Amino acid sequence: MSFGKILDTLLFGPLRLLFEFIFGQTYALTGAAGWAILLMSLVMNLLLFPLYRRVDKIREENQKMERELQPGVNHIKETFSGQERLMMLQTYYRQNNYKQSYALRGTLSLALELPFFIAAYQFLSRLNLLQGLSFGTIADLSAPDGLLQAGSWQINLLPLLMTAFNVLSGAVFSRESSNKVKIQLYAMAAFFLIFLYNSPSALMLYWTFNNFLSLVKNLLTKKFTGKQAEKKHARGHLPLPYGQIFVVAAIFLTLLIGVLIPSAFISASPEEYIDIYHYEHPALYVLSSFLLAAGVFLIWLPVFYKLMSDRSKRAFARILFIVAGLALANYMFFGRHLGIISSALQYDGGMSFRLQETLMNILVLIVLTLLLVLLPRLISKRVIAIMLVASLALGGMSAFNLFKIKTVVEGIDLSSQGIGTDLEQTPAHFNLSKTGQNVVVMMFDRAMGTMLPYIFNEKPELEEQFAGFTYYPNTISFGNSTNFGVPPLLGGYEYTPVAMNIRDEEKLKDKHNEALKLMPVVFSEHDYDVTVCDPPYANYKWMSDLSIFDGYPEISTYLTKGKFDPDQGDAELKRNHRNFFIFSLIKTMPVAIQPLFYDYGNYLELPQSPGAAVYSVQTSFSSSTARGFRKAFMQSYDVLDNLSSMTKIAKEEDNTFLFLCNDLTHEPMLLQTPDYLPASHVDNKDYDADHSSRFYNKENGRELITDSISQMSHYHANMAMMLQLGQWFNDLRSLGVYDNTRIIIASDHGRDLQQLEELILDYPDGGTIDLESYTPLLLVKDFNSKEFSISDEFMTQADVPSLAFSGLIDKAINPFTGKEINNDEKYLHDQYIILSNIWQVDINNGNTFLPSEWASVKDDIWQPGNWSFYPYDIVLKEHKIA
């Protein structure tokens, strides 16, 4: 980040956010950008009016003092000269408590107004929403108004009106000033006319109305002050060091909101905040948050504080001290149950609080406020020391978080991901042969095996596109998250959670990497052309570490997620720099108002211009309506949309193997029906009402519940996956490589969506368990298969390697353990499923998975009597005996 950018963020960033917030509210209120701009100008003037009045009063006091001193100054100038005159003037000023720097007080109004003008100029000039919007006779708010016509010349009217109001306001303001001051004001008006003449009409509308309000303010102020008797306010000593309390509280809030909160969330998983195709160090988000917080609490609040009267300073210092205490309490003790948060700062389950927690928060804040009101008076000498110690503690914790972020990022081999190398520009592709045999294994994270009948019910044409596939609805996964489900899916029965725990002298990370490499290495050893895309959790990294394949140069590896959205990088980085500060601010607010500012994960960001497709977050208003594009979904969707361009036909008669992992179904988003396409504004109310029967399975009488946003968005994501794959399969047929390709589509786990009553079982110790988390998708197409079919055979995700090798490699051997790869284990005993929710590989990363309860199942997973539940030690013992 350049010095200019740092200075801009520090000085003008907070003001731009203020303009954005006010404009957002006025725009939501009026629905018209022009009226929103006028209201924004009015609100800003009302907010700043007390400060402008204070500045005017300071200026008037200074002018009065100068007038009183002027006779003495004239006498000294007439009597003395040279160095003696200078010394006499300095003595005279000192005797009358006047400093020559007080002359600058006349420019305070301009000094206060100028930063707000610059921030307004930056905000309105960059506001894409205004493009093409009209207001009255103004055709386009993003362009000069051109309202007057003189022959072939177009004349902009708003700059002329702005100048007129500016001159009139200056005339009223400087009525009792010297000619020198008047000339300066008129020259400034002329400068603004020239400088802003060709500015967007939105900016001119704002500034013209602002100058009009300034004229009204000056007229009213002159009239009001002219009728009032002059009053003097004695300035006494502050009973407590409120100035120091204000400074320490401001530092405390800067560290809490600007550094500690963002660094704590980023340090929990720094890799999530790295986009390899638009690389930026995640610590820069902390820097941006710090600069915005410092701008608010260490620059602008002190500016306003300095302009206040002593009485106002005491009140403001007390308020800031109380706010600091309440902010810490809100962050530390509330809002801890909100669940998983994405790198776009969007909670998977949204932000909502139980009534009990909200009431408790209000009660705690009331009690704490009363305590903090009394605290400075009870321990006046220690309160500053306490605040300083607390600030040091925040700084220490923040430093630890930043060190953790630095360590993790330095531990990432960026060159292996392609950053800074030719690989970054290399198009991701894979080969398929027309004459050889192709094996394709595709893993879709969290794809729901239970949804397929309903998807085919709605889109029967998919059965033709998926001709040759067999659907296995009676399939289980060995856990409800990726760290448990991926190893058996890619490595087979040697890598189930129980099997990995038995190998307790080896790191889970190493066993996980073995599983990722098993099929690629075996196929490569048998002279297959092998390509691997996005191996999940490689090296136990959130961002797959392709270096695990460094010892296999014949295997091609790619990271595809994010590779096909090159135009989204800069916008997304700017959004994160903005949103981290707002997110931190929200976490310190009372829980009752946090959801208002969270704004469905949109953080009060203004809508884009019509038709703009900017990847960020999706704001879902119901299960049928939404606005925006979820970045994580779109990055994976773009990969599937580009599968055909990634497919290359091999010239040689080589056999090929492809493994590709995709997160489309893990990052659900509402789509526009009936084609299930991403749209900036989704409205499916009519379609959902007319097609509600699509969620009823006539064959087994099971109904899929899709009442909530989460349930419906997961269905949409799974539908989009199937539609995109169907299109790709059509292209494979056109290329002549469909029949000679074995395709396995599987997922690592399902999701607890409470959609099927048949899969919700009573838990032995009370409560229920939704087995939908353990029902992954499994679809298999063999060579030259022609018809779509359904099999009720009991399957597990660990069958995938055996299915991939079947008939191609006889008695395939695990290159890492020397054991034969088969599915014999499935028939020896019940299959044990780990019920742990500890999915984080930076926590669950020892030699064995952390202790957890387990379940076992046999045969038909849809029969509740086939499920049993066990504590950790019994499962391990029974398995060893078996």
CSV table of C-alpha atoms in Angstrom, one decimal, residues 499-687:
chain,number,residue,atom,x,y,z
A,499,ALA,CA,-8.4,-46.8,9.6
A,500,MET,CA,-6.5,-43.5,9.9
A,501,ASN,CA,-6.8,-43.6,13.7
A,502,ILE,CA,-5.3,-47.1,13.8
A,503,ARG,CA,-2.2,-45.8,12.1
A,504,ASP,CA,-1.6,-43.6,15.1
A,505,GLU,CA,2.2,-43.1,14.6
A,506,GLU,CA,1.7,-41.1,11.4
A,507,LYS,CA,0.4,-37.5,11.0
A,508,LEU,CA,-3.2,-37.1,9.8
A,509,LYS,CA,-1.8,-34.6,7.2
A,510,ASP,CA,0.6,-37.3,5.7
A,511,LYS,CA,-2.2,-39.9,5.5
A,512,HIS,CA,-4.5,-37.3,3.9
A,513,ASN,CA,-1.8,-36.5,1.3
A,514,GLU,CA,-1.4,-40.2,0.6
A,515,ALA,CA,-5.1,-40.5,-0.1
A,516,LEU,CA,-5.0,-37.4,-2.5
A,517,LYS,CA,-2.1,-38.9,-4.4
A,518,LEU,CA,-3.2,-42.6,-4.5
A,519,MET,CA,-5.3,-42.7,-7.7
A,520,PRO,CA,-3.1,-40.1,-9.7
A,521,VAL,CA,0.1,-42.0,-8.8
A,522,VAL,CA,-1.3,-45.5,-9.6
A,523,PHE,CA,-2.7,-44.4,-12.9
A,524,SER,CA,0.5,-42.5,-13.7
A,525,GLU,CA,2.6,-45.6,-13.0
A,526,HIS,CA,0.4,-47.4,-15.6
A,527,ASP,CA,1.2,-44.8,-18.2
A,528,TYR,CA,-2.0,-42.8,-18.0
A,529,ASP,CA,-1.9,-39.1,-18.9
A,530,VAL,CA,-2.9,-37.7,-15.4
A,531,THR,CA,-4.3,-34.3,-14.5
A,532,VAL,CA,-5.2,-33.2,-11.0
A,533,CYS,CA,-7.3,-30.0,-10.3
A,534,ASP,CA,-7.8,-28.5,-6.8
A,535,PRO,CA,-6.9,-31.5,-4.5
A,536,PRO,CA,-8.9,-30.6,-1.4
A,537,TYR,CA,-7.0,-29.7,1.8
A,538,ALA,CA,-3.7,-30.8,0.2
A,539,ASN,CA,-1.0,-30.6,2.9
A,540,TYR,CA,-3.8,-29.7,5.3
A,541,LYS,CA,-4.0,-26.3,3.7
A,542,TRP,CA,-7.2,-24.4,3.0
A,543,MET,CA,-5.7,-23.4,-0.3
A,544,SER,CA,-4.6,-26.6,-1.9
A,545,ASP,CA,-0.8,-27.1,-1.8
A,546,LEU,CA,0.1,-28.5,-5.2
A,547,SER,CA,3.7,-29.1,-3.9
A,548,ILE,CA,2.5,-32.6,-2.7
A,549,PHE,CA,2.9,-33.6,-6.4
A,550,ASP,CA,6.4,-32.1,-6.8
A,551,GLY,CA,7.9,-35.6,-6.9
A,552,TYR,CA,5.7,-36.5,-9.8
A,553,PRO,CA,6.6,-34.2,-12.7
A,554,GLU,CA,4.5,-36.3,-15.1
A,555,ILE,CA,1.3,-35.4,-13.3
A,556,SER,CA,-0.2,-32.0,-14.4
A,557,THR,CA,-1.7,-30.0,-11.6
A,558,TYR,CA,-3.9,-26.9,-11.5
A,559,LEU,CA,-5.8,-24.7,-9.2
A,560,THR,CA,-9.0,-23.7,-11.1
A,561,LYS,CA,-11.0,-21.9,-8.5
A,562,GLY,CA,-10.9,-18.2,-9.3
A,563,LYS,CA,-9.0,-18.7,-12.5
A,564,PHE,CA,-11.9,-17.8,-14.7
A,565,ASP,CA,-13.0,-14.5,-13.0
A,566,PRO,CA,-10.0,-12.2,-13.9
A,567,ASP,CA,-12.1,-9.0,-13.8
A,568,GLN,CA,-13.3,-9.5,-10.3
A,569,GLY,CA,-10.1,-9.3,-8.4
A,570,ASP,CA,-9.6,-5.6,-7.8
A,571,ALA,CA,-13.3,-5.0,-6.9
A,572,GLU,CA,-13.3,-7.9,-4.4
A,573,LEU,CA,-10.0,-6.7,-2.7
A,574,LYS,CA,-11.5,-3.2,-2.3
A,575,ARG,CA,-14.6,-4.6,-0.8
A,576,ASN,CA,-12.7,-6.6,1.8
A,577,HIS,CA,-10.6,-3.6,2.8
A,578,ARG,CA,-13.9,-1.7,3.4
A,579,ASN,CA,-15.9,-4.5,5.0
A,580,PHE,CA,-13.4,-5.6,7.6
A,581,PHE,CA,-13.6,-2.3,9.4
A,582,ILE,CA,-17.4,-2.3,9.3
A,583,PHE,CA,-17.5,-6.0,10.4
A,584,SER,CA,-15.2,-5.1,13.4
A,585,LEU,CA,-17.4,-2.1,14.2
A,586,ILE,CA,-20.5,-4.4,14.1
A,587,LYS,CA,-19.0,-6.9,16.5
A,588,THR,CA,-18.7,-4.1,19.1
A,589,MET,CA,-22.4,-3.0,18.7
A,590,PRO,CA,-25.3,-4.2,20.8
A,591,VAL,CA,-26.6,-7.4,19.3
A,592,ALA,CA,-30.1,-5.9,18.7
A,593,ILE,CA,-28.7,-3.6,16.0
A,594,GLN,CA,-25.9,-5.8,14.6
A,595,PRO,CA,-28.1,-7.5,11.9
A,596,LEU,CA,-29.2,-4.1,10.6
A,597,PHE,CA,-25.6,-3.2,9.8
A,598,TYR,CA,-24.6,-6.7,8.8
A,599,ASP,CA,-27.4,-6.4,6.1
A,600,TYR,CA,-27.4,-10.0,5.1
A,601,GLY,CA,-23.7,-10.0,4.7
A,602,ASN,CA,-23.8,-6.9,2.4
A,603,TYR,CA,-22.5,-4.5,5.1
A,604,LEU,CA,-24.7,-1.7,3.8
A,605,GLU,CA,-22.8,-1.7,0.5
A,606,LEU,CA,-24.6,0.3,-2.2
A,607,PRO,CA,-26.1,-1.7,-5.1
A,608,GLN,CA,-24.1,-1.8,-8.3
A,609,SER,CA,-25.2,-0.2,-11.5
A,610,PRO,CA,-27.9,-2.1,-13.4
A,611,GLY,CA,-26.6,-5.2,-15.1
A,612,ALA,CA,-23.3,-5.1,-13.2
A,613,ALA,CA,-22.1,-8.6,-12.2
A,614,VAL,CA,-19.7,-8.0,-9.3
A,615,TYR,CA,-18.9,-11.1,-7.2
A,616,SER,CA,-19.3,-10.4,-3.5
A,617,VAL,CA,-22.1,-11.8,-1.4
A,618,GLN,CA,-25.7,-12.6,-2.2
A,619,THR,CA,-28.4,-10.8,-0.1
A,620,SER,CA,-31.3,-13.3,0.2
A,621,PHE,CA,-34.6,-11.8,1.2
A,622,SER,CA,-36.5,-15.1,1.1
A,623,SER,CA,-36.2,-18.6,-0.4
A,624,SER,CA,-37.4,-17.1,-3.7
A,625,THR,CA,-35.8,-13.6,-3.9
A,626,ALA,CA,-32.2,-12.4,-3.7
A,627,ARG,CA,-29.8,-9.8,-4.9
A,628,GLY,CA,-26.2,-10.1,-5.9
A,629,PHE,CA,-23.6,-12.8,-6.7
A,630,ARG,CA,-21.8,-14.9,-4.1
A,631,LYS,CA,-18.2,-14.9,-5.0
A,632,ALA,CA,-17.3,-18.4,-3.8
A,633,PHE,CA,-20.2,-19.9,-5.8
A,634,MET,CA,-19.4,-17.9,-8.9
A,635,GLN,CA,-15.7,-18.9,-8.8
A,636,SER,CA,-16.7,-22.6,-8.9
A,637,TYR,CA,-19.6,-22.1,-11.3
A,638,ASP,CA,-17.2,-20.4,-13.8
A,639,VAL,CA,-15.0,-23.5,-13.7
A,640,LEU,CA,-17.9,-25.8,-14.7
A,641,ASP,CA,-19.0,-23.2,-17.3
A,642,ASN,CA,-15.5,-23.6,-18.8
A,643,LEU,CA,-15.2,-27.4,-18.7
A,644,SER,CA,-15.5,-27.6,-22.5
A,645,SER,CA,-12.8,-25.1,-23.1
A,646,MET,CA,-10.6,-26.9,-20.6
A,647,THR,CA,-11.1,-30.2,-22.5
A,648,LYS,CA,-8.4,-31.0,-25.0
A,649,ILE,CA,-8.4,-34.1,-27.3
A,650,ALA,CA,-5.1,-36.0,-27.0
A,651,LYS,CA,-3.3,-36.6,-30.3
A,652,GLU,CA,-1.8,-39.8,-29.1
A,653,GLU,CA,-3.7,-43.0,-28.2
A,654,ASP,CA,-2.9,-42.5,-24.5
A,655,ASN,CA,-5.2,-43.4,-21.7
A,656,THR,CA,-6.1,-40.5,-19.4
A,657,PHE,CA,-7.1,-39.8,-15.9
A,658,LEU,CA,-8.6,-36.6,-14.5
A,659,PHE,CA,-9.4,-35.7,-10.9
A,660,LEU,CA,-11.2,-32.4,-10.4
A,661,CYS,CA,-12.7,-31.0,-7.2
A,662,ASN,CA,-15.3,-28.3,-7.3
A,663,ASP,CA,-16.9,-26.3,-4.5
A,664,LEU,CA,-20.1,-25.2,-6.3
A,665,THR,CA,-22.4,-27.2,-4.0
A,666,HIS,CA,-20.5,-26.1,-0.9
A,667,GLU,CA,-21.2,-22.4,-1.6
A,668,PRO,CA,-25.0,-22.3,-2.3
A,669,MET,CA,-26.6,-19.4,-4.0
A,670,LEU,CA,-30.2,-18.7,-5.2
A,671,LEU,CA,-30.4,-18.7,-8.9
A,672,GLN,CA,-33.0,-17.5,-11.4
A,673,THR,CA,-35.4,-20.2,-12.5
A,674,PRO,CA,-36.3,-22.0,-14.7
A,675,ASP,CA,-32.8,-22.2,-16.1
A,676,TYR,CA,-31.0,-21.9,-12.8
A,677,LEU,CA,-28.6,-19.2,-13.9
A,678,PRO,CA,-26.8,-16.6,-11.8
A,679,ALA,CA,-28.6,-13.2,-11.9
A,680,SER,CA,-28.1,-9.9,-10.2
A,681,HIS,CA,-31.7,-9.9,-9.1
A,682,VAL,CA,-33.4,-13.2,-8.4
A,683,ASP,CA,-37.2,-13.4,-8.3
A,684,ASN,CA,-38.7,-16.9,-8.3
A,685,LYS,CA,-41.9,-16.2,-6.4
A,686,ASP,CA,-44.2,-17.1,-9.3
A,687,TYR,CA,-42.1,-20.1,-10.5
